[in-house]
Amino acid sequence: MQLTSPKFDDHELQLVKQCLDSGWVTQGPLVAQFEQVFAVRHQARYALATTSCTAALHLAIMALGLEPGDEVIVPAFTWVTSAHCAEYVGARAVFADVEFDTFNLDPQTLQAAITPRTRAVIVVHLFGLAAKMEEIMALAKRYQLFVIEDAACAVGTTYAGQPVGGLGDIGCFSFHPRKIITTGEGGMVTTDNEAWTNTMKSLRNHGATGFLQPAQQPAKPYHMGPFDMLGYNLRLSDIQAAVGLAQMAKLDGLLAERRRLAEHYTELLNDVAEIALPGAPEKCGHTYQSYVIRVRQGGMAKRNQIMEELDTLQIQTRPGTHAVHRLGYYAHKYELKPEQFPVAAACEDTTITLPLFPGMTEAQQQFIAASLKKALGSA
Ligand SMILES: Cc1ncc(COP(=O)(O)O)c(C=O)c1O
């Protein structure tokens, strides 16, 4: 049984066909529509589609004008690109440890990591659980830090009833197939700030600074328009946006199903003292992009043995994510010690992501729960 599986139906096919029939297949009317729908849903004034969440994070860092000498605080337990985006512009990714219970940034370790050079914090809503935004935003205000929300896993997640991605300065989302909705690869960046939006539009489009709207045309056929920035090609295609629009139309159903499946796992596993189940503190919404459990005792050896046993039963699992400070690039560059961020290290070593996908059956969940209990007993 696979870890995850996207849900497509005739709606995606219909919109993709409509796109192909129109002959306009790169960033055009469907991308604009996708952006509009996404912005409304996440209560942001602007949304820009990109090739990935990594591209969205890169654009966000550049729009904020971060540069060498600046420090950007990043949780130590996250996907690598939450940190890479700072390094892309020569800024320094500075790690802060996470909380065992939420896997998210600990506001206290965040505060301890702030220095006079800190300009921004990347707040990750890991596995679909909203980070403690009230405390984090209060710190950001106090120390005048930009807040980039890495909401790669958190399409549709709310904090105190408000969609994440619109709470900080800039929000970044992923449409990779393991995420809540997918366009194959793809991402979105959200903000209320018009100037940053215009910068990101240019950077996404080779650095073109002239025609920011798809409908804008040069005054003369021989005008090429200005390119005053060093930009990239980070544009989503209309074919992908067609899929994204169909996925957005299903979003509420997908979220409800994920929540139901997660709650059922919790019912099935609640009595197992050896593992910690995912929970959500007050105000923090959870969309269960991943259902990640933690093996309380026995460390990595026991966790690995359990995963291997599940593997022999064709149950695919993965560790939650990386302790980024232990990865070669960061460990070597900043001489970081594995034990420096102990919670992140323990989370990488002892977490297991269980399969959870739309269409999962009761029998599949029962089989996984029973197999896990058996593996725990024999490990
Ligand atoms: C927290 C987090 N940030 C960023 C990313 C990168 O997203 P993408 O693959 O769309 O670049 C991921 C992907 O797994 C992620 O989990």
CSV table of C-alpha atoms and ligand atoms in Angstrom, one decimal:
chain,number,residue,atom,x,y,z
A,1,MET,CA,0.0,0.0,0.0
A,2,GLN,CA,1.4,3.3,-1.1
A,3,LEU,CA,2.1,6.2,1.3
A,4,THR,CA,-0.2,8.5,-0.7
A,5,SER,CA,-2.0,8.8,-4.0
A,6,PRO,CA,-3.5,11.8,-5.7
A,7,LYS,CA,-7.2,11.9,-6.5
A,8,PHE,CA,-8.1,12.8,-10.1
A,9,ASP,CA,-11.4,12.4,-12.0
A,10,ASP,CA,-13.1,13.6,-15.2
A,11,HIS,CA,-13.0,17.2,-14.0
A,12,GLU,CA,-9.2,17.4,-14.4
A,13,LEU,CA,-9.4,15.7,-17.8
A,14,GLN,CA,-12.2,18.1,-18.9
A,15,LEU,CA,-10.2,21.3,-18.0
A,16,VAL,CA,-7.0,19.9,-19.4
A,17,LYS,CA,-8.8,19.2,-22.7
A,18,GLN,CA,-10.2,22.7,-22.7
A,19,CYS,CA,-6.7,24.1,-22.2
A,20,LEU,CA,-5.2,22.0,-25.0
A,21,ASP,CA,-8.1,22.8,-27.3
A,22,SER,CA,-7.6,26.5,-26.7
A,23,GLY,CA,-4.0,26.3,-27.8
A,24,TRP,CA,-2.8,28.5,-24.9
A,25,VAL,CA,-0.8,26.1,-22.7
A,26,THR,CA,1.6,28.2,-20.7
A,27,GLN,CA,1.0,30.9,-18.1
A,28,GLY,CA,-2.3,32.4,-19.3
A,29,PRO,CA,-6.0,32.5,-18.5
A,30,LEU,CA,-6.1,29.3,-16.5
A,31,VAL,CA,-3.1,30.3,-14.4
A,32,ALA,CA,-4.8,33.6,-13.7
A,33,GLN,CA,-8.1,31.8,-12.8
A,34,PHE,CA,-6.2,29.4,-10.5
A,35,GLU,CA,-4.4,32.2,-8.8
A,36,GLN,CA,-7.7,34.1,-8.3
A,37,VAL,CA,-9.4,31.0,-6.7
A,38,PHE,CA,-6.4,30.3,-4.5
A,39,ALA,CA,-6.1,33.9,-3.3
A,40,VAL,CA,-9.8,34.1,-2.4
A,41,ARG,CA,-9.6,30.7,-0.5
A,42,HIS,CA,-6.5,31.8,1.5
A,43,GLN,CA,-7.7,35.4,2.0
A,44,ALA,CA,-4.7,36.9,0.4
A,45,ARG,CA,-4.9,39.9,-2.0
A,46,TYR,CA,-2.4,38.3,-4.4
A,47,ALA,CA,-1.5,34.8,-5.4
A,48,LEU,CA,1.2,33.9,-8.0
A,49,ALA,CA,1.5,30.4,-9.4
A,50,THR,CA,5.1,29.0,-9.6
A,51,THR,CA,6.8,25.8,-10.6
A,52,SER,CA,7.1,24.6,-7.0
A,53,CYS,CA,7.0,25.7,-3.4
A,54,THR,CA,10.8,25.9,-3.5
A,55,ALA,CA,10.5,28.4,-6.3
A,56,ALA,CA,7.8,30.3,-4.3
A,57,LEU,CA,10.2,30.4,-1.2
A,58,HIS,CA,13.0,31.6,-3.5
A,59,LEU,CA,10.8,34.4,-4.9
A,60,ALA,CA,9.7,35.4,-1.4
A,61,ILE,CA,13.2,35.7,-0.1
A,62,MET,CA,14.2,37.8,-3.1
A,63,ALA,CA,11.1,40.0,-2.9
A,64,LEU,CA,12.0,40.8,0.7
A,65,GLY,CA,15.4,41.9,-0.4
A,66,LEU,CA,17.4,39.5,1.8
A,67,GLU,CA,21.1,39.3,1.0
A,68,PRO,CA,24.5,38.2,2.3
A,69,GLY,CA,24.9,39.1,5.9
A,70,ASP,CA,21.3,38.5,6.7
A,71,GLU,CA,20.1,35.7,8.9
A,72,VAL,CA,16.9,33.8,8.4
A,73,ILE,CA,15.6,31.5,11.2
A,74,VAL,CA,14.3,28.1,10.0
A,75,PRO,CA,13.0,25.2,12.0
A,76,ALA,CA,15.6,22.4,12.2
A,77,PHE,CA,13.0,19.8,11.4
A,78,THR,CA,11.6,20.5,7.9
A,79,TRP,CA,12.1,19.8,4.2
A,80,VAL,CA,15.6,21.1,3.1
A,81,THR,CA,14.2,23.9,0.9
A,82,SER,CA,12.7,25.8,3.8
A,83,ALA,CA,16.4,26.5,4.6
A,84,HIS,CA,17.9,26.5,1.1
A,85,CYS,CA,15.8,29.5,0.0
A,86,ALA,CA,17.9,31.7,2.4
A,87,GLU,CA,21.1,30.3,1.1
A,88,TYR,CA,20.2,30.9,-2.5
A,89,VAL,CA,20.6,34.6,-2.0
A,90,GLY,CA,23.7,34.3,0.2
A,91,ALA,CA,21.8,34.9,3.4
A,92,ARG,CA,22.4,32.4,6.3
A,93,ALA,CA,19.9,29.8,7.4
A,94,VAL,CA,20.0,29.7,11.2
A,95,PHE,CA,18.2,26.8,12.8
A,96,ALA,CA,15.9,26.8,15.8
A,97,ASP,CA,14.6,23.6,17.4
A,98,VAL,CA,11.0,22.3,17.1
A,99,GLU,CA,8.5,21.0,19.6
A,100,PHE,CA,8.0,17.2,20.1
A,101,ASP,CA,4.2,17.6,20.3
A,102,THR,CA,3.7,19.6,17.1
A,103,PHE,CA,6.9,19.1,15.1
A,104,ASN,CA,6.6,22.9,14.5
A,105,LEU,CA,8.9,25.8,15.5
A,106,ASP,CA,9.1,26.3,19.2
A,107,PRO,CA,8.5,30.0,19.9
A,108,GLN,CA,11.1,29.9,22.8
A,109,THR,CA,13.9,28.5,20.6
A,110,LEU,CA,12.9,31.0,17.9
A,111,GLN,CA,13.4,33.9,20.3
A,112,ALA,CA,16.7,32.5,21.5
A,113,ALA,CA,18.0,32.3,17.9
A,114,ILE,CA,17.3,36.0,17.1
A,115,THR,CA,20.4,38.1,16.7
A,116,PRO,CA,20.9,41.7,15.4
A,117,ARG,CA,21.4,40.2,12.0
A,118,THR,CA,18.1,38.3,11.9
A,119,ARG,CA,15.8,39.7,9.2
A,120,ALA,CA,13.2,36.9,8.7
A,121,VAL,CA,11.8,33.7,10.0
A,122,ILE,CA,10.5,30.8,7.9
A,123,VAL,CA,7.5,29.4,9.7
A,124,VAL,CA,6.7,25.9,8.6
A,125,HIS,CA,3.2,24.5,9.1
A,126,LEU,CA,4.6,21.0,9.0
A,127,PHE,CA,2.5,18.0,7.9
A,128,GLY,CA,-0.6,20.4,7.6
A,129,LEU,CA,-0.6,21.5,11.3
A,130,ALA,CA,-0.6,25.3,11.8
A,131,ALA,CA,2.4,26.7,13.7
A,132,LYS,CA,1.7,28.8,16.8
A,133,MET,CA,1.2,31.9,14.8
A,134,GLU,CA,0.1,34.3,17.6
A,135,GLU,CA,3.4,33.8,19.6
A,136,ILE,CA,5.5,33.8,16.4
A,137,MET,CA,3.9,37.0,15.0
A,138,ALA,CA,4.3,38.7,18.3
A,139,LEU,CA,8.0,38.0,18.3
A,140,ALA,CA,8.3,39.0,14.6
A,141,LYS,CA,6.7,42.3,15.5
A,142,ARG,CA,8.9,42.9,18.5
A,143,TYR,CA,12.1,42.2,16.6
A,144,GLN,CA,10.9,43.6,13.3
A,145,LEU,CA,11.3,40.4,11.3
A,146,PHE,CA,9.6,39.4,8.1
A,147,VAL,CA,7.5,36.2,8.3
A,148,ILE,CA,7.5,33.8,5.4
A,149,GLU,CA,5.0,31.0,6.0
A,150,ASP,CA,6.2,27.7,4.4
A,151,ALA,CA,2.7,26.3,3.9
A,152,ALA,CA,3.9,23.6,1.5
A,153,CYS,CA,1.9,21.0,3.4
A,154,ALA,CA,-0.9,23.3,4.5
A,155,VAL,CA,-3.3,24.2,1.7
A,156,GLY,CA,-6.6,24.8,3.5
A,157,THR,CA,-5.1,24.8,7.0
A,158,THR,CA,-6.3,27.4,9.4
A,159,TYR,CA,-5.0,29.1,12.5
A,160,ALA,CA,-7.7,30.5,14.8
A,161,GLY,CA,-10.1,30.1,11.9
A,162,GLN,CA,-7.9,32.1,9.5
A,163,PRO,CA,-6.2,30.4,6.5
A,164,VAL,CA,-2.5,30.1,6.9
A,165,GLY,CA,-0.3,31.6,4.1
A,166,GLY,CA,-2.1,34.9,4.6
A,167,LEU,CA,-1.1,35.5,8.2
A,168,GLY,CA,2.6,36.4,7.8
A,169,ASP,CA,4.1,38.6,5.1
A,170,ILE,CA,4.4,36.0,2.3
A,171,GLY,CA,3.0,32.4,2.1
A,172,CYS,CA,4.4,29.6,0.0
A,173,PHE,CA,2.5,26.4,-1.0
A,174,SER,CA,3.3,23.2,-2.8
A,175,PHE,CA,1.3,21.1,-5.3
A,176,HIS,CA,3.7,18.2,-5.3
A,177,PRO,CA,1.8,14.9,-5.5
A,178,ARG,CA,2.3,14.2,-1.8
A,179,LYS,CA,0.5,17.4,-0.9
A,180,ILE,CA,-3.2,18.2,-0.3
A,181,ILE,CA,-3.8,19.1,-3.9
A,182,THR,CA,-1.5,18.5,-6.8
A,183,THR,CA,-0.6,19.8,-10.2
A,184,GLY,CA,2.2,17.2,-10.7
A,185,GLU,CA,4.8,19.8,-9.6
A,186,GLY,CA,3.8,23.4,-8.8
A,187,GLY,CA,3.5,26.0,-6.1
A,188,MET,CA,1.9,29.3,-5.1
A,189,VAL,CA,3.1,32.4,-3.4
A,190,THR,CA,0.5,34.6,-1.5
A,191,THR,CA,0.8,38.1,-0.1
A,192,ASP,CA,-1.1,41.3,0.4
A,193,ASN,CA,1.8,43.5,-0.7
A,194,GLU,CA,1.6,44.9,-4.2
A,195,ALA,CA,5.2,45.9,-4.5
A,196,TRP,CA,6.5,42.4,-3.5
A,197,THR,CA,3.9,40.9,-5.9
A,198,ASN,CA,5.3,42.9,-8.8
A,199,THR,CA,8.9,42.0,-8.0
A,200,MET,CA,8.0,38.3,-7.8
A,201,LYS,CA,6.0,38.5,-11.1
A,202,SER,CA,9.1,39.9,-12.8
A,203,LEU,CA,11.5,37.4,-11.2
A,204,ARG,CA,9.2,34.5,-12.1
A,205,ASN,CA,9.3,35.7,-15.8
A,206,HIS,CA,13.0,36.0,-16.6
A,207,GLY,CA,13.2,39.4,-14.9
A,208,ALA,CA,10.9,41.1,-17.4
A,209,THR,CA,9.9,44.4,-15.8
A,210,GLY,CA,7.6,45.7,-18.5
A,211,PHE,CA,4.5,43.7,-19.1
A,212,LEU,CA,3.4,42.3,-15.7
A,213,GLN,CA,-0.1,41.2,-16.8
A,214,PRO,CA,-0.6,38.5,-19.4
A,215,ALA,CA,-3.0,40.7,-21.3
A,216,GLN,CA,-0.6,43.6,-21.5
A,217,GLN,CA,0.9,44.0,-25.0
A,218,PRO,CA,3.8,46.2,-26.3
A,219,ALA,CA,2.8,49.5,-27.9
A,220,LYS,CA,4.6,48.6,-31.1
A,221,PRO,CA,5.2,45.2,-32.6
A,222,TYR,CA,9.0,45.7,-32.4
A,223,HIS,CA,9.0,46.6,-28.7
A,224,MET,CA,10.5,43.8,-26.5
A,225,GLY,CA,10.0,45.4,-23.1
A,226,PRO,CA,12.5,46.1,-20.4
A,227,PHE,CA,14.4,43.4,-18.4
A,228,ASP,CA,15.8,45.3,-15.4
A,229,MET,CA,16.3,42.4,-13.1
A,230,LEU,CA,18.1,39.1,-13.1
A,231,GLY,CA,15.1,36.7,-13.2
A,232,TYR,CA,14.2,33.1,-13.7
A,233,ASN,CA,11.6,31.0,-15.5
A,234,LEU,CA,9.4,29.9,-12.6
A,235,ARG,CA,6.1,30.0,-14.5
A,236,LEU,CA,3.4,27.3,-14.1
A,237,SER,CA,1.8,26.1,-17.3
A,238,ASP,CA,-1.9,26.5,-18.1
A,239,ILE,CA,-2.0,22.7,-18.4
A,240,GLN,CA,-1.0,22.4,-14.7
A,241,ALA,CA,-3.3,25.2,-13.8
A,242,ALA,CA,-6.2,23.3,-15.4
A,243,VAL,CA,-5.5,20.4,-13.0
A,244,GLY,CA,-5.1,22.9,-10.1
A,245,LEU,CA,-8.5,24.4,-10.7
A,246,ALA,CA,-10.1,21.0,-10.8
A,247,GLN,CA,-8.3,20.1,-7.6
A,248,MET,CA,-9.3,23.4,-5.9
A,249,ALA,CA,-12.9,22.5,-6.7
A,250,LYS,CA,-12.5,19.3,-4.6
A,251,LEU,CA,-10.5,20.9,-1.8
A,252,ASP,CA,-13.2,20.8,0.9
A,253,GLY,CA,-14.0,17.2,0.1
A,254,LEU,CA,-10.3,16.2,0.2
A,255,LEU,CA,-9.8,18.0,3.5
A,256,ALA,CA,-12.9,16.4,5.1
A,257,GLU,CA,-11.7,13.0,4.0
A,258,ARG,CA,-8.2,13.5,5.3
A,259,ARG,CA,-9.6,14.6,8.6
A,260,ARG,CA,-11.9,11.6,8.8
A,261,LEU,CA,-9.1,9.2,8.0
A,262,ALA,CA,-6.8,10.8,10.5
A,263,GLU,CA,-9.4,10.7,13.3
A,264,HIS,CA,-10.0,7.1,12.5
A,265,TYR,CA,-6.2,6.3,12.8
A,266,THR,CA,-6.3,8.1,16.1
A,267,GLU,CA,-9.2,5.9,17.3
A,268,LEU,CA,-7.5,2.7,16.1
A,269,LEU,CA,-4.1,3.6,17.8
A,270,ASN,CA,-5.2,5.6,20.8
A,271,ASP,CA,-4.5,2.7,23.2
A,272,VAL,CA,-0.9,2.1,22.0
A,273,ALA,CA,1.3,3.6,24.7
A,274,GLU,CA,4.6,3.1,22.8
A,275,ILE,CA,3.7,5.7,20.2
A,276,ALA,CA,2.8,9.4,20.2
A,277,LEU,CA,-0.1,10.4,17.8
A,278,PRO,CA,-0.4,13.7,16.0
A,279,GLY,CA,-2.5,16.3,17.9
A,280,ALA,CA,-3.4,19.9,17.4
A,281,PRO,CA,-3.0,22.5,20.1
A,282,GLU,CA,-5.8,25.1,20.5
A,283,LYS,CA,-6.3,27.4,17.5
A,284,CYS,CA,-3.9,25.2,15.4
A,285,GLY,CA,-5.8,23.6,12.5
A,286,HIS,CA,-4.6,20.3,11.1
A,287,THR,CA,-5.3,19.0,7.6
A,288,TYR,CA,-3.2,15.9,7.9
A,289,GLN,CA,-1.1,16.2,4.7
A,290,SER,CA,0.8,13.5,6.5
A,291,TYR,CA,-0.2,11.4,9.5
A,292,VAL,CA,3.1,11.2,11.4
A,293,ILE,CA,3.5,9.2,14.6
A,294,ARG,CA,6.6,9.0,16.9
A,295,VAL,CA,8.0,5.9,18.5
A,296,ARG,CA,8.5,6.9,22.2
A,297,GLN,CA,11.1,4.4,23.3
A,298,GLY,CA,13.9,2.5,21.6
A,299,GLY,CA,15.2,5.2,19.3
A,300,MET,CA,16.0,4.9,15.6
A,301,ALA,CA,16.9,1.2,15.8
A,302,LYS,CA,13.4,0.3,17.0
A,303,ARG,CA,11.7,2.7,14.6
A,304,ASN,CA,13.7,1.3,11.6
A,305,GLN,CA,12.8,-2.3,12.6
A,306,ILE,CA,9.1,-1.3,12.7
A,307,MET,CA,9.3,0.3,9.3
A,308,GLU,CA,11.1,-2.7,7.8
A,309,GLU,CA,8.4,-5.0,9.2
A,310,LEU,CA,5.7,-2.9,7.7
A,311,ASP,CA,7.6,-2.9,4.4
A,312,THR,CA,7.5,-6.7,4.3
A,313,LEU,CA,3.7,-6.4,4.4
A,314,GLN,CA,3.8,-3.9,1.5
A,315,ILE,CA,2.9,-1.0,3.7
A,316,GLN,CA,5.0,2.0,2.5
A,317,THR,CA,6.2,4.4,5.3
A,318,ARG,CA,8.7,7.2,5.5
A,319,PRO,CA,10.4,9.2,8.3
A,320,GLY,CA,8.5,12.5,9.0
A,321,THR,CA,11.2,14.7,7.4
A,322,HIS,CA,14.8,15.8,7.8
A,323,ALA,CA,16.7,17.2,10.7
A,324,VAL,CA,18.2,19.7,8.3
A,325,HIS,CA,21.2,20.7,10.4
A,326,ARG,CA,22.5,17.2,10.1
A,327,LEU,CA,22.5,17.3,6.2
A,328,GLY,CA,26.0,17.6,4.7
A,329,TYR,CA,25.6,21.1,3.2
A,330,TYR,CA,24.6,22.7,6.5
A,331,ALA,CA,26.6,20.5,8.8
A,332,HIS,CA,29.8,21.2,6.9
A,333,LYS,CA,29.2,24.9,6.1
A,334,TYR,CA,28.3,25.9,9.6
A,335,GLU,CA,30.1,23.1,11.6
A,336,LEU,CA,26.8,22.1,13.1
A,337,LYS,CA,26.8,19.1,15.5
A,338,PRO,CA,24.1,16.4,15.2
A,339,GLU,CA,23.1,17.0,18.9
A,340,GLN,CA,22.7,20.7,18.5
A,341,PHE,CA,19.0,20.5,17.8
A,342,PRO,CA,18.1,17.4,19.8
A,343,VAL,CA,14.3,17.5,19.3
A,344,ALA,CA,14.7,17.8,15.5
A,345,ALA,CA,17.2,15.0,15.5
A,346,ALA,CA,15.0,12.7,17.6
A,347,CYS,CA,12.0,13.5,15.4
A,348,GLU,CA,13.9,12.5,12.2
A,349,ASP,CA,15.1,9.3,13.9
A,350,THR,CA,11.8,8.2,15.5
A,351,THR,CA,8.9,9.4,13.3
A,352,ILE,CA,6.9,7.3,10.9
A,353,THR,CA,4.5,8.6,8.3
A,354,LEU,CA,1.7,6.2,7.8
A,355,PRO,CA,-0.2,5.9,4.5
A,356,LEU,CA,-3.1,8.3,4.2
A,357,PHE,CA,-4.8,9.1,0.9
A,358,PRO,CA,-8.2,9.9,-0.5
A,359,GLY,CA,-10.1,6.7,-1.2
A,360,MET,CA,-8.4,4.7,1.6
A,361,THR,CA,-10.6,2.0,2.9
A,362,GLU,CA,-11.6,1.0,6.5
A,363,ALA,CA,-10.0,-2.4,5.8
A,364,GLN,CA,-6.7,-0.8,4.8
A,365,GLN,CA,-6.6,1.4,7.9
A,366,GLN,CA,-7.4,-1.6,10.2
A,367,PHE,CA,-4.7,-3.6,8.5
A,368,ILE,CA,-2.1,-0.9,9.0
A,369,ALA,CA,-3.1,-0.3,12.6
A,370,ALA,CA,-3.0,-4.1,13.4
A,371,SER,CA,0.3,-4.5,11.6
A,372,LEU,CA,1.8,-1.5,13.4
A,373,LYS,CA,0.7,-2.9,16.8
A,374,LYS,CA,2.2,-6.3,15.9
A,375,ALA,CA,5.5,-4.7,14.8
A,376,LEU,CA,5.7,-2.7,18.0
A,377,GLY,CA,5.2,-5.8,20.0
A,378,SER,CA,7.9,-7.7,18.2
A,379,ALA,CA,10.4,-4.9,17.7
B,1,LIG,C1,7.8,22.0,4.4
B,1,LIG,C2,8.1,21.9,3.0
B,1,LIG,N1,8.6,23.0,2.4
B,1,LIG,C3,9.0,23.0,1.1
B,1,LIG,C4,8.8,21.9,0.3
B,1,LIG,C5,9.2,22.0,-1.2
B,1,LIG,O1,8.0,21.9,-2.0
B,1,LIG,P1,8.2,21.6,-3.6
B,1,LIG,O2,8.5,20.2,-3.7
B,1,LIG,O3,6.9,22.0,-4.2
B,1,LIG,O4,9.3,22.5,-4.0
B,1,LIG,C6,8.2,20.8,0.9
B,1,LIG,C7,8.1,19.6,0.0
B,1,LIG,O5,8.0,18.4,0.5
B,1,LIG,C8,7.9,20.8,2.2
B,1,LIG,O6,7.4,19.7,2.8
